[in-house]
Amino acid sequence: MGIAILLLVVVVLYKVYKKWLRGYKLRKKLDWLPQVPGLPIIGNILEFKGPTTVLHDIQRLMKEHGKLIVVNISFKPHIICADYDFTEFVLSGQSLLNKSGDYLYLTKWLGTGLLTSDGPKWKKRRRLTTPAFHFSILETFVPSFEKNSDIFLQKLDAQVGQDIDIYRYVTLFALDVIADRGLENVIDVEDFVIA
């Protein structure tokens, strides 16, 4: 029994050490960026008050430390950027087409579309969709977005305090917008109870 516990402790410590080492190597690569001072192991987790205040916490950190910072959550460094030039530099590069593991949660919900796909698959899909996102085309979507967003929010307001399947509501919203703008046919599926 004692050997099993000792072995378990050694395995856990080894896994923690590997995570720490990976995070340490990443932090060393990011040394040139301003790092928000944090505590060992937990990093900057205490800077974030809760899930509903994350954006306010990020704003506060950026006011204190600048528009381009690194925060460490547990052993993992995260770059937070509100600098247009740096963002353009990163997004226009060809070497950063692979998504982080954080996108795995979205993949289960959205599949491997433009948002969640990697590398060559993303590049191909992006090239196909680029013409559809010209500013003059997007301006025609605004009235449809506004109308369908109002319906979407009314449906969510009616469900306040209850557990809901958000997937159903988002899908109906997207279908209404696509049918309205892509097919120029208003079908108002969000107004139906059963769809």
mmCIF file of C-alpha atoms in Angstrom, residues 99-108 115-116:
data_model
loop_
_atom_site.group_PDB
_atom_site.id
_atom_site.type_symbol
_atom_site.label_atom_id
_atom_site.label_comp_id
_atom_site.label_asym_id
_atom_site.label_seq_id
_atom_site.Cartn_x
_atom_site.Cartn_y
_atom_site.Cartn_z
ATOM 1 C CA LYS A 99 -4.668 26.370 -33.176
ATOM 2 C CA SER A 100 -3.984 25.905 -29.474
ATOM 3 C CA GLY A 101 -5.527 23.079 -27.496
ATOM 4 C CA ASP A 102 -8.104 25.549 -26.170
ATOM 5 C CA TYR A 103 -9.991 25.192 -29.460
ATOM 6 C CA LEU A 104 -10.736 21.517 -28.748
ATOM 7 C CA TYR A 105 -13.737 22.574 -26.653
ATOM 8 C CA LEU A 106 -15.157 24.497 -29.616
ATOM 9 C CA THR A 107 -14.451 21.634 -32.034
ATOM 10 C CA LYS A 108 -16.899 19.378 -30.189
ATOM 11 C CA LEU A 115 -12.706 28.869 -36.770
ATOM 12 C CA THR A 116 -11.368 25.540 -35.515
#
